[in-house]
Short mmCIF file of C-alpha atoms and ligand atoms in Angstrom, two decimals:
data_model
loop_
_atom_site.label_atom_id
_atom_site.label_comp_id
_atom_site.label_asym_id
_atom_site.label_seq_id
_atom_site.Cartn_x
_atom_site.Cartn_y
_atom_site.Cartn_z
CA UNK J 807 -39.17 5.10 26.13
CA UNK J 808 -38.07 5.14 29.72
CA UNK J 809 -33.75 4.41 29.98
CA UNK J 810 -34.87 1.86 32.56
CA UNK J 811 -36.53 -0.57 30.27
CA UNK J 812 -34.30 -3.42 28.62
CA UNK J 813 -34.31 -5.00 25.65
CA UNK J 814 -32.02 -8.35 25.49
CA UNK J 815 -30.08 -9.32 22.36
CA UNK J 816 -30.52 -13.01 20.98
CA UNK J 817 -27.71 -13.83 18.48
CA UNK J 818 -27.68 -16.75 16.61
CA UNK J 819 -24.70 -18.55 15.78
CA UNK J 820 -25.76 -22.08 16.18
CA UNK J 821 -25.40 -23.04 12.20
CA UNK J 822 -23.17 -25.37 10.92
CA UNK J 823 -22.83 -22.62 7.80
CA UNK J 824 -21.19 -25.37 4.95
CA UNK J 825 -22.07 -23.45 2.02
CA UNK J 826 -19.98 -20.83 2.98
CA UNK J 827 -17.08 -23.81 2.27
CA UNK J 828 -13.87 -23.61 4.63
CA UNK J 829 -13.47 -25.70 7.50
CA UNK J 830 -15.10 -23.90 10.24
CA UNK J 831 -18.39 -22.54 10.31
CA UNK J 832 -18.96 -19.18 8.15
CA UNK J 833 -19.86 -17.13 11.36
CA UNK J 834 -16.49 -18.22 12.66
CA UNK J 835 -13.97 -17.63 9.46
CA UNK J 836 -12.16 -14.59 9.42
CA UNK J 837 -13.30 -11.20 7.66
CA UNK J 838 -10.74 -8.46 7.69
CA UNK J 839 -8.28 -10.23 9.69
CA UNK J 840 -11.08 -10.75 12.54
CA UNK J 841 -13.96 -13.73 13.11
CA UNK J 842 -16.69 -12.67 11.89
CA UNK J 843 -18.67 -13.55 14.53
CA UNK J 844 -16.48 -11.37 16.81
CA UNK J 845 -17.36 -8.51 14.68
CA UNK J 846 -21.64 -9.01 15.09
CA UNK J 847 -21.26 -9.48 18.75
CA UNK J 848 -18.96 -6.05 19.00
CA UNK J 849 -21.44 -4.42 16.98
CA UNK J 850 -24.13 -4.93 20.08
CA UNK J 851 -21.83 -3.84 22.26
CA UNK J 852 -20.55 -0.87 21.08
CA UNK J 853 -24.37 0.09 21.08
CA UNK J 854 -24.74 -0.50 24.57
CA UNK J 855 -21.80 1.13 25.74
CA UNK J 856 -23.17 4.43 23.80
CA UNK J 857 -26.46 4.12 25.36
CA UNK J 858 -24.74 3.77 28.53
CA UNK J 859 -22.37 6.71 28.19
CA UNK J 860 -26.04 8.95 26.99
CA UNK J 861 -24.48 9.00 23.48
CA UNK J 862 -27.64 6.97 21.90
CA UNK J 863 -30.48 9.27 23.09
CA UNK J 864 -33.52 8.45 20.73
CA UNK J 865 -32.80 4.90 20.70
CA UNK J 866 -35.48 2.92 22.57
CA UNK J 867 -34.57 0.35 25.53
CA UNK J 868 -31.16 0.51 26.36
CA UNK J 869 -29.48 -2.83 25.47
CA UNK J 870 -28.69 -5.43 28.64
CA UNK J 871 -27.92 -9.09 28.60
CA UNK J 872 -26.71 -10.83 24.89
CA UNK J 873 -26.86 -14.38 24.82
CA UNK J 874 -25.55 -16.29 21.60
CA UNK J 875 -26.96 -19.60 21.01
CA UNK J 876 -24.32 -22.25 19.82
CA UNK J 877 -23.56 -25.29 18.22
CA UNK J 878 -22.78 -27.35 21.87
CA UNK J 879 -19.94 -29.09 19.33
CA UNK J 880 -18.36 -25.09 18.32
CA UNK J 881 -18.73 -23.69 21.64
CA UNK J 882 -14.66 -23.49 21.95
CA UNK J 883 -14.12 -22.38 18.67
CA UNK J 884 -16.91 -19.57 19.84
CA UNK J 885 -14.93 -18.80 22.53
CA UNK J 886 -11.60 -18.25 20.72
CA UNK J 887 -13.37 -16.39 18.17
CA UNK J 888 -14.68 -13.68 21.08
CA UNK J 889 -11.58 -13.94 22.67
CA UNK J 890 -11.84 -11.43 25.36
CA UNK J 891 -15.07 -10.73 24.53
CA UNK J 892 -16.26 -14.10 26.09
CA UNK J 893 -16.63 -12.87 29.23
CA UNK J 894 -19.28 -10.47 27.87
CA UNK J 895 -21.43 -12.69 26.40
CA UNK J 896 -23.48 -15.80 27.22
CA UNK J 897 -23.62 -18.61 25.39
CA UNK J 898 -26.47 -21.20 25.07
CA UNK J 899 -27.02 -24.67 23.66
CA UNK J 900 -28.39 -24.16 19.99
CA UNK J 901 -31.47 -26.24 18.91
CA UNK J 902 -31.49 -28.53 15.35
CA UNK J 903 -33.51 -25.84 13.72
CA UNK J 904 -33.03 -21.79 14.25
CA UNK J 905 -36.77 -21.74 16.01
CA UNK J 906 -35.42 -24.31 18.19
CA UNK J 907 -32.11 -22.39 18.74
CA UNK J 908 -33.82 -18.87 19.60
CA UNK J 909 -36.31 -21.15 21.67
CA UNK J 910 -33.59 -22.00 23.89
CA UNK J 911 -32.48 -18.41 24.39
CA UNK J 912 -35.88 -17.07 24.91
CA UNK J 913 -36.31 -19.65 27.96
CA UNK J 914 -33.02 -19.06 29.58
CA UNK J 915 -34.35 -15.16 29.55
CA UNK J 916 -37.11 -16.26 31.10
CA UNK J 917 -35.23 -17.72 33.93
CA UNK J 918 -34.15 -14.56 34.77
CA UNK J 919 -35.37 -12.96 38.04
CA UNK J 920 -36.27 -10.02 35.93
CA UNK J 921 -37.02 -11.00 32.74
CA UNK J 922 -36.28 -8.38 29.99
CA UNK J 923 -39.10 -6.15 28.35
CA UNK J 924 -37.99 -6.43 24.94
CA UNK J 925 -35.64 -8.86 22.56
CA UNK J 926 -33.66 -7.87 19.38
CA UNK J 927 -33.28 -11.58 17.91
CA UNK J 928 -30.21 -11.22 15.10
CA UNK J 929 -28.43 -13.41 12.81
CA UNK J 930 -24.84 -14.02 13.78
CA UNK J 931 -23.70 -13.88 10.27
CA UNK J 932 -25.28 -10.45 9.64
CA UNK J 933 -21.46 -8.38 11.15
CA UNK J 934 -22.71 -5.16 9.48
CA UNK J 935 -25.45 -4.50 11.53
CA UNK J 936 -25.02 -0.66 12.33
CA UNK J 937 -25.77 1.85 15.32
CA UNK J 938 -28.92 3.64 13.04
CA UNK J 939 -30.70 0.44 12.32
CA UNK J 940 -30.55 -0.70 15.75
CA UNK J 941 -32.22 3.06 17.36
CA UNK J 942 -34.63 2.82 14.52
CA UNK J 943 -35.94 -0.88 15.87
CA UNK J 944 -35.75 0.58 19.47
CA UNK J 945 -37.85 3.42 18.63
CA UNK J 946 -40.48 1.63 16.58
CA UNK J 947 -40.68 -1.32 19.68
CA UNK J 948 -43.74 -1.05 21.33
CA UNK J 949 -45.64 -3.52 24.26
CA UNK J 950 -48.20 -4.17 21.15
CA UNK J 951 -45.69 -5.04 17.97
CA UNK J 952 -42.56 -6.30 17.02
CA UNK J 953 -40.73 -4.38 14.51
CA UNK J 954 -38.53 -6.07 11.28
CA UNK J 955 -35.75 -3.90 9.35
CA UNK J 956 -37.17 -4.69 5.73
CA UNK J 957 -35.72 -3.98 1.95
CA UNK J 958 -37.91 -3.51 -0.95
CA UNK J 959 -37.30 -6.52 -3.36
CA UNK J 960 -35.46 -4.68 -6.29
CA UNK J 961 -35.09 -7.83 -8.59
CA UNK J 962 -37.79 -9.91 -10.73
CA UNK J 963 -38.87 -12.80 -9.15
CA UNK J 964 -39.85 -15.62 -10.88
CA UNK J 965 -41.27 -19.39 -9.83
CA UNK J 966 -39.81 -21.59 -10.99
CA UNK J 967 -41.73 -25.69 -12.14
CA UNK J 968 -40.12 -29.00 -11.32
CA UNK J 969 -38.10 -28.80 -14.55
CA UNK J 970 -36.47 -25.51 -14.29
CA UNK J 971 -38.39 -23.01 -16.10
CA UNK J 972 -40.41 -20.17 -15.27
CA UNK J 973 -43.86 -21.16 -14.45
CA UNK J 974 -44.80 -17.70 -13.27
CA UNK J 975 -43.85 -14.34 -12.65
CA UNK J 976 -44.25 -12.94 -9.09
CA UNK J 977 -45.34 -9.42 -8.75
CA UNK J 978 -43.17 -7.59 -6.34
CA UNK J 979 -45.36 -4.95 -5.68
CA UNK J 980 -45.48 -4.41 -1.54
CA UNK J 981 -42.96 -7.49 -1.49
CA UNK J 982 -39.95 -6.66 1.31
CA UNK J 983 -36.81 -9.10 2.36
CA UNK J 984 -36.71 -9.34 5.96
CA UNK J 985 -33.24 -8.79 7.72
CA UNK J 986 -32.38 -8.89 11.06
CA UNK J 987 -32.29 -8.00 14.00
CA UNK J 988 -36.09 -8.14 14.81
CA UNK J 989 -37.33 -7.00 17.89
CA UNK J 990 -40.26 -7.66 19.93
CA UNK J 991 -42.04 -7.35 23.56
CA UNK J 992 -40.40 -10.23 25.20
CA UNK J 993 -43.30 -11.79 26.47
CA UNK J 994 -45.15 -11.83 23.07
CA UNK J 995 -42.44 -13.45 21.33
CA UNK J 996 -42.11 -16.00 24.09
CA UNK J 997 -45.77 -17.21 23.69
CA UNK J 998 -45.91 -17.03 20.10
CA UNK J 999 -42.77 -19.62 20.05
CA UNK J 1000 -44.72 -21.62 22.54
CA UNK J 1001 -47.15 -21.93 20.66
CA UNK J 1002 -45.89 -23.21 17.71
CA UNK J 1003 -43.94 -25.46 19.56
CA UNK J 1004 -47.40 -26.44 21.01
CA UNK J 1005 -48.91 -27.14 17.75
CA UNK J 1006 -45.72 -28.67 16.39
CA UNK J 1007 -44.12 -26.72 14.36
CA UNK J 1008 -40.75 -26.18 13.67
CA UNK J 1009 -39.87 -24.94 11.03
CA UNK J 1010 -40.40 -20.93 11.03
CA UNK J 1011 -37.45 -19.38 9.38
CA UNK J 1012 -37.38 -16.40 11.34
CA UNK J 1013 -40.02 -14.78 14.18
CA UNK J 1014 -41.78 -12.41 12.52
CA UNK J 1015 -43.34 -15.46 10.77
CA UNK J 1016 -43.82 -16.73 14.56
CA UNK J 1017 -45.62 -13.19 15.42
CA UNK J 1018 -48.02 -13.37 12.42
CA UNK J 1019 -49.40 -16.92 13.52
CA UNK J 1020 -49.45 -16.29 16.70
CA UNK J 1021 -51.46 -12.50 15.56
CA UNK J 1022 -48.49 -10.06 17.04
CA UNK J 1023 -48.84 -7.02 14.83
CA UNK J 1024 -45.29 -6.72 13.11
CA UNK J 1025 -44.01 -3.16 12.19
CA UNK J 1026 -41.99 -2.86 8.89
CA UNK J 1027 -39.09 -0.57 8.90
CA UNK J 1028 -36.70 0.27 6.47
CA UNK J 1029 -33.42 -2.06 6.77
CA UNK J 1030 -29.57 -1.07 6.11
CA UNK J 1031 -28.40 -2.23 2.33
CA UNK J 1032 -24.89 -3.21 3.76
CA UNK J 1033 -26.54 -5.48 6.56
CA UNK J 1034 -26.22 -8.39 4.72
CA UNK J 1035 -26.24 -11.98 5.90
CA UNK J 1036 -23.13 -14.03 4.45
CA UNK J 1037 -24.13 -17.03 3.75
CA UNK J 1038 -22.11 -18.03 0.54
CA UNK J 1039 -18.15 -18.27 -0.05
CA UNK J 1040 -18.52 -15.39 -2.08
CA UNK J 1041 -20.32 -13.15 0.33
CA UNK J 1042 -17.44 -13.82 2.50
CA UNK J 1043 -15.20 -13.18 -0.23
CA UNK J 1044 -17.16 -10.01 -1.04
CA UNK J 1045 -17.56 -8.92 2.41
CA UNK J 1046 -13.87 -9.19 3.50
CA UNK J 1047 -13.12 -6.84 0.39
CA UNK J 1048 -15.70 -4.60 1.45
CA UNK J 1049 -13.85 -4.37 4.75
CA UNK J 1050 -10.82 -3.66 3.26
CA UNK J 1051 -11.84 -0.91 1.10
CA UNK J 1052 -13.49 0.57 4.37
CA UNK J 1053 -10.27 0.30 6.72
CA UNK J 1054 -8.25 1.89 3.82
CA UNK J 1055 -10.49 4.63 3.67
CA UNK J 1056 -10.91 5.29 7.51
CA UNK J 1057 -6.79 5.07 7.52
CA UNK J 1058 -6.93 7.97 5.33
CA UNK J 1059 -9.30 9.92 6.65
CA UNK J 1060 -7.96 9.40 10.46
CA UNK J 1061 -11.11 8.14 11.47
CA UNK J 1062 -11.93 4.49 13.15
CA UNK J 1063 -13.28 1.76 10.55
CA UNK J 1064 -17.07 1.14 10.48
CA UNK J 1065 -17.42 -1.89 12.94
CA UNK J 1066 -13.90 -3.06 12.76
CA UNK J 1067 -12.60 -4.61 16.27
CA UNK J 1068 -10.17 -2.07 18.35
CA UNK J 1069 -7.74 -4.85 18.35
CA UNK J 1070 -8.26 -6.42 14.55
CA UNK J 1071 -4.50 -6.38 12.08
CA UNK J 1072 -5.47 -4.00 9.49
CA UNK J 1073 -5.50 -5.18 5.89
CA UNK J 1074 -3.81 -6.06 4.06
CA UNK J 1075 -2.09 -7.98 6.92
CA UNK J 1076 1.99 -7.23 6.00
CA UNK J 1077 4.15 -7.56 8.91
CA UNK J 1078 7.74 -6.23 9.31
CA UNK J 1079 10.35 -8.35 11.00
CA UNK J 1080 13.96 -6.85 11.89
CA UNK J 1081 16.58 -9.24 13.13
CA UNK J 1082 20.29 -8.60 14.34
CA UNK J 1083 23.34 -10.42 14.54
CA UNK J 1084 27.46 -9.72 15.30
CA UNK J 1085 29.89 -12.66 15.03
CA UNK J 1086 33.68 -12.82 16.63
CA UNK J 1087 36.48 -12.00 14.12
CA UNK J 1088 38.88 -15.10 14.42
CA UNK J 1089 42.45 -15.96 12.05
CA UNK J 1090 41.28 -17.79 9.09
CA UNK J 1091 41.34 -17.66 5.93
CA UNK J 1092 37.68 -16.92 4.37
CA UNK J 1093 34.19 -15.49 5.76
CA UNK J 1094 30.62 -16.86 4.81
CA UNK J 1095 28.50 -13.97 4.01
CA UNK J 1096 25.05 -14.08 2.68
CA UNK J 1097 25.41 -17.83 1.42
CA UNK J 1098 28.60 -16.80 -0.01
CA UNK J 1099 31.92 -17.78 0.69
CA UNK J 1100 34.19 -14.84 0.23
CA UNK J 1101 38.25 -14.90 0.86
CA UNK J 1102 38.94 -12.69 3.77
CA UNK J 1103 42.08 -12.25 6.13
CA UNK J 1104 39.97 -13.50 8.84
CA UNK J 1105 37.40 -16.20 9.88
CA UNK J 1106 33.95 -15.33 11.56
CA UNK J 1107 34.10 -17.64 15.23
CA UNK J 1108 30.75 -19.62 15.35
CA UNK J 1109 28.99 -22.76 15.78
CA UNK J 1110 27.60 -23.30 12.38
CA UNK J 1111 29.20 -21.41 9.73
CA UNK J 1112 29.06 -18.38 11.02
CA UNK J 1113 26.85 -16.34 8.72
CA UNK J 1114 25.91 -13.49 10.23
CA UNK J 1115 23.75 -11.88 7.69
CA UNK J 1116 21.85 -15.08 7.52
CA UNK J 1117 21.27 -15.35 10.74
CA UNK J 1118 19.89 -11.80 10.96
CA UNK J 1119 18.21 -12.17 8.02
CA UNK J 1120 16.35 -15.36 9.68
CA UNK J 1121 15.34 -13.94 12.81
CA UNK J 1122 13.71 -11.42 10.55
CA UNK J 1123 11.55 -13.67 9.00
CA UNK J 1124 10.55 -15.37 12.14
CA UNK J 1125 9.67 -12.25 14.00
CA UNK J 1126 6.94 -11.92 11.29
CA UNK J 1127 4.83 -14.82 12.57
CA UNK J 1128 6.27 -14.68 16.27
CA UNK J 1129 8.04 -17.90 16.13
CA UNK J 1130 10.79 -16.80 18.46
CA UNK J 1131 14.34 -16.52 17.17
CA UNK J 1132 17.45 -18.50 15.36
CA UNK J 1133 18.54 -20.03 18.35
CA UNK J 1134 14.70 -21.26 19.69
CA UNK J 1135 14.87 -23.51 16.52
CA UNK J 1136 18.90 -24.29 16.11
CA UNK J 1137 19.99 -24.19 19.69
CA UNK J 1138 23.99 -23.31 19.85
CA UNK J 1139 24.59 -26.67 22.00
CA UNK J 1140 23.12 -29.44 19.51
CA UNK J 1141 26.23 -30.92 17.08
CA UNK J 1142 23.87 -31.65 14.90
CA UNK J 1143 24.76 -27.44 13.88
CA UNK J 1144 28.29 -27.63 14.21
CA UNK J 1145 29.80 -26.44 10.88
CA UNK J 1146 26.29 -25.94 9.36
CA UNK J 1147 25.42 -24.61 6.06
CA UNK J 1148 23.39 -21.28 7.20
CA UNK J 1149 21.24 -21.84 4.31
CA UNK J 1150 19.34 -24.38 6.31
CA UNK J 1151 18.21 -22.28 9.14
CA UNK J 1152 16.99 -19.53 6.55
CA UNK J 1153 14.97 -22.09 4.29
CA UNK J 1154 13.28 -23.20 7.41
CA UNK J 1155 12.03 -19.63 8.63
CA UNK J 1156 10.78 -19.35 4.92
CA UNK J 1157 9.23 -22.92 4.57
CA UNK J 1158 7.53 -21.93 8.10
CA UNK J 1159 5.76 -18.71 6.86
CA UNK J 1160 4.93 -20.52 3.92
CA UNK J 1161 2.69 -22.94 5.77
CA UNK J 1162 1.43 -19.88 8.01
CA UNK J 1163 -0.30 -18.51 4.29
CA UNK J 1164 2.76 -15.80 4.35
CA UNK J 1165 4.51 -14.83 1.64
CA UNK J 1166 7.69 -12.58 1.68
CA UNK J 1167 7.09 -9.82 -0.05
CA UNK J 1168 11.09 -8.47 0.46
CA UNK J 1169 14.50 -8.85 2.17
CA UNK J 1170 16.86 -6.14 3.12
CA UNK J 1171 20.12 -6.82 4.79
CA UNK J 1172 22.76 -4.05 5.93
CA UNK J 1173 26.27 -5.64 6.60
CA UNK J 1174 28.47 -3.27 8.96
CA UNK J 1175 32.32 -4.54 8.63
CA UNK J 1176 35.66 -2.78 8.22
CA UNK J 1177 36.69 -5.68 5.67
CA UNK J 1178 36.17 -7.65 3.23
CA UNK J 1179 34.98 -5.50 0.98
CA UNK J 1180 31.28 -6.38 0.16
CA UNK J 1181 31.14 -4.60 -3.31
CA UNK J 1182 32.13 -6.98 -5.64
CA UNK J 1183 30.54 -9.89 -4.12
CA UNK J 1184 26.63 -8.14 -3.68
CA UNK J 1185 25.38 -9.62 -7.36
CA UNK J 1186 26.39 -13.10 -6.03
CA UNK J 1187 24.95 -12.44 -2.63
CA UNK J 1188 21.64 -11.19 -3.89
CA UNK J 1189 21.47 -13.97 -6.51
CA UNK J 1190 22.10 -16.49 -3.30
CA UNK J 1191 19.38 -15.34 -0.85
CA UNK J 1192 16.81 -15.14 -4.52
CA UNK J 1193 17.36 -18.71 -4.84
CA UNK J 1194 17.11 -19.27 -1.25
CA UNK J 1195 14.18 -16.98 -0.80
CA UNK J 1196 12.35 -18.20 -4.34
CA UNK J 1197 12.18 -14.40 -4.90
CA UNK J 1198 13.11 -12.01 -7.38
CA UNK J 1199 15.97 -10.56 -6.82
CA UNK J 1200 14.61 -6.84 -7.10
CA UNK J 1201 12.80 -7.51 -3.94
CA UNK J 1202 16.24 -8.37 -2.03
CA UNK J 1203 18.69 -5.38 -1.21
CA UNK J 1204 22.41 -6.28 -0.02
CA UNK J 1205 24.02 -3.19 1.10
CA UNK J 1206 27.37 -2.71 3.69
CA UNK J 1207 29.20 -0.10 5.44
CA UNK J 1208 32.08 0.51 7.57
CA UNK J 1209 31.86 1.86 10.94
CA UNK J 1210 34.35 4.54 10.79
CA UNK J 1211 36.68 2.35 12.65
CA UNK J 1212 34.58 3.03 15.17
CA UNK J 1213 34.00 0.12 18.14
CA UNK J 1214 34.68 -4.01 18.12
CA UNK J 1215 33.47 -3.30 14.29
CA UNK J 1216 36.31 -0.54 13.71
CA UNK J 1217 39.44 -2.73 15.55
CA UNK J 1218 38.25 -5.34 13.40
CA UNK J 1219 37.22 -7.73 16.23
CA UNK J 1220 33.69 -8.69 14.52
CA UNK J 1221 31.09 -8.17 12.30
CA UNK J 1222 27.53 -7.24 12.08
CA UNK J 1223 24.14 -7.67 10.41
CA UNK J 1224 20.77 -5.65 10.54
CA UNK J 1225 18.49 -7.28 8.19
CA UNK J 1226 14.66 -6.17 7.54
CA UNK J 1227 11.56 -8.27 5.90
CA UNK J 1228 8.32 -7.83 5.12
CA UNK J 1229 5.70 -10.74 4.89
CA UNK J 1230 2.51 -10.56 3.65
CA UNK J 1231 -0.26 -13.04 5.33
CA UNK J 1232 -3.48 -14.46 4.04
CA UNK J 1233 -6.19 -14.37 6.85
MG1 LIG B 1367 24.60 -15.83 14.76
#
């Protein structure tokens, strides 16, 4: 088939998706730290840009326009799933039924000054749809028949009465589960949904049904196991460990993950935040260090109570979910800080990664001072930031040095923190 000849791509997103539970539609929850909708559309594009760059030679028509049809009450939350791949990607108003919904697609195609030859009509919820399938359905696409990826049915079916028990068992014998994408000559398809609109009917559940009524020969080809439509919780569930698995395995072999966006946080998503901190040595009689008051010679100079660990340790937390820094959240210049217990700006960097689904997985704070001596205060320290932290106390690590008398540190003038965390977030 001639490079010249285009086949448009007709995603469907325009479900609600409530079995899939969660509070957003399923094609619009998160799989492997990405929507999964983003995923699906990525997958068509990714095609394209390999039939463009001559990479996709036996693959049929090359790939042009993709228009999603949407829920008109999700198309935001569309567009911040794509993100920047909006731009790329047209949306239309979805319909109350899926025939409806690809309906609306087909016509704004045919608005087109040059309509396209062919369509590939997919299921947005289908994210593993993969570069074989799709040449295989290009190849098979012909101006006389559509073409639908198919799986033998593997399992016993059985029919089921009114009551709940078998009435009858179906043999399976030349029996096939339609997946998606199926393709077709665009005109075809367009006058077989016109008809049944015609004759008013609505409720076709996908259009290779439409094709048979309307007598477009349909071509059977063999579908992709892992292009599977999530439609449950557990799909979702299943899916997004699937993903996992798969990332792990590219990240080990070097290579890039399956269909897994350029810009998507690996999983498991664990972030590492460091934070810093130095405080002016001042006469006094005690420091505050890690929650713990410790007699010193001197006094650490600050607005609150000067813990510098704490503060590092803080800023380490909140550079885990980019919430800025200590002083964002407990500017220097409100009283309401003066002489305060450090303890209350760490508990608030852990109650906010708590509501972000995070979940510290471990602290690690260096101290750098010439004095006091940190030794026989670490057990208290550690036991401090555990009850602070509601962690165990083998995940924190206190540790100190000197600096050689090296510096403000050496003279004695101040004293640092470094402090490290790790955070592990849900998606
Ligand atoms: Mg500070």
């Amino acid at each position: 088939m001639k490079s010249d000849i285009f086949a448009a791509v007709i995603i469907l997103s325009a479900g609600r998706g409530l079995r899939a539970g969660g509070n957003v539609p399923k094609q619009y929850a998160l799989l492997g730290g990405a929507p999964l909708i983003r995923r699906t559309v990525e997958a068509f594009l990714d095609f394209r840009a390999a039939q463009q760059a001559g990479e996709a030679a036996a693959s049929g028509p090359q790939i042009g326009r993709i228009i999603m049809a949407v829920n008109p009450a999700d198309a935001d939350l569309c567009r911040r799933a794509l993100g920047s791949l909006s731009g790329r990607i047209e949306l239309v108003d979805g319909g109350a039924t899926r025939q409806d919904s690809t309906y609306n697609a087909l016509l704004r195609l045919a608005q087109l000054p040059q309509p396209p030859a062919y369509v590939h009509i997919h299921d947005g919820a289908r994210p593993f749809i993969r570069p074989p399938l799709l040449a295989a359905l290009g190849c098979a696409l012909s101006p006389h028949n559509g073409v639908v990826p198919a799986l033998p049915v593997a399992e016993t079916l059985k029919r089921a009465n009114a009551q709940g028990f078998v009435s009858e068992t179906v043999p399976r014998a030349n029996l096939y589960a339609a997946q998606t994408p199926q393709s077709f000559p665009f005109a075809a398809i367009l006058r077989a949904h016109e008809a049944a609109r015609a004759s008013g009917r609505s409720d076709f559940t996908d259009d290779s049904a439409l094709a048979e009524a309307a007598g477009l020969p349909v071509k059977l080809i063999e579908g992709d196991s892992r292009n599977v439509k999530i439609t449950w919780e557990r799909d979702l569930a299943m899916a997004d460990k699937f993903l996992q698995n798969q990332q792990m395995n590219a990240a080990d072999t070097g290579e890039a993950g399956g269909n897994r966006p350029r810009d998507a946080v690996p999983c498991p998503d664990i972030r590492t935040g460091n934070g810093y901190d130095v405080h002016r040595l001042i006469p006094g009689d005690h420091v505050v260090l890690c929650g713990v008051k410790i007699p010193a010679a001197q006094a650490l100079q600050g607005h609150s109570d000067a813990d510098v660990a704490l503060h590092a340790l803080t800023d380490a937390l909140l550079a885990t979910c980019g919430a800025a820094d200590i002083g964002a959240h407990f500017p220097p210049s409100d009283p309401r800080w003066k002489g305060a217990d450090s303890s209350i700006f760490l508990r608030h960097a852990a109650q906010l990664i708590k509501q972000k689904g995070g979940q510290i997985i471990n602290a690690d704070i260096t101290l750098i001072a010439e004095a006091p001596k940190i030794g026989p205060h670490r057990a208290a320290m550690v036991a401090r930031l555990a009850e602070l932290l509601e962690l165990a106390e083998e995940r924190i690590s206190v540790k100190a040095t000197t600096n050689e008398r090296l510096g403000f540190i050496g003279r004695e003038e101040g004293i640092a923190a470094i402090a490290t965390a790790n955070v592990f977030y849900r998606s």
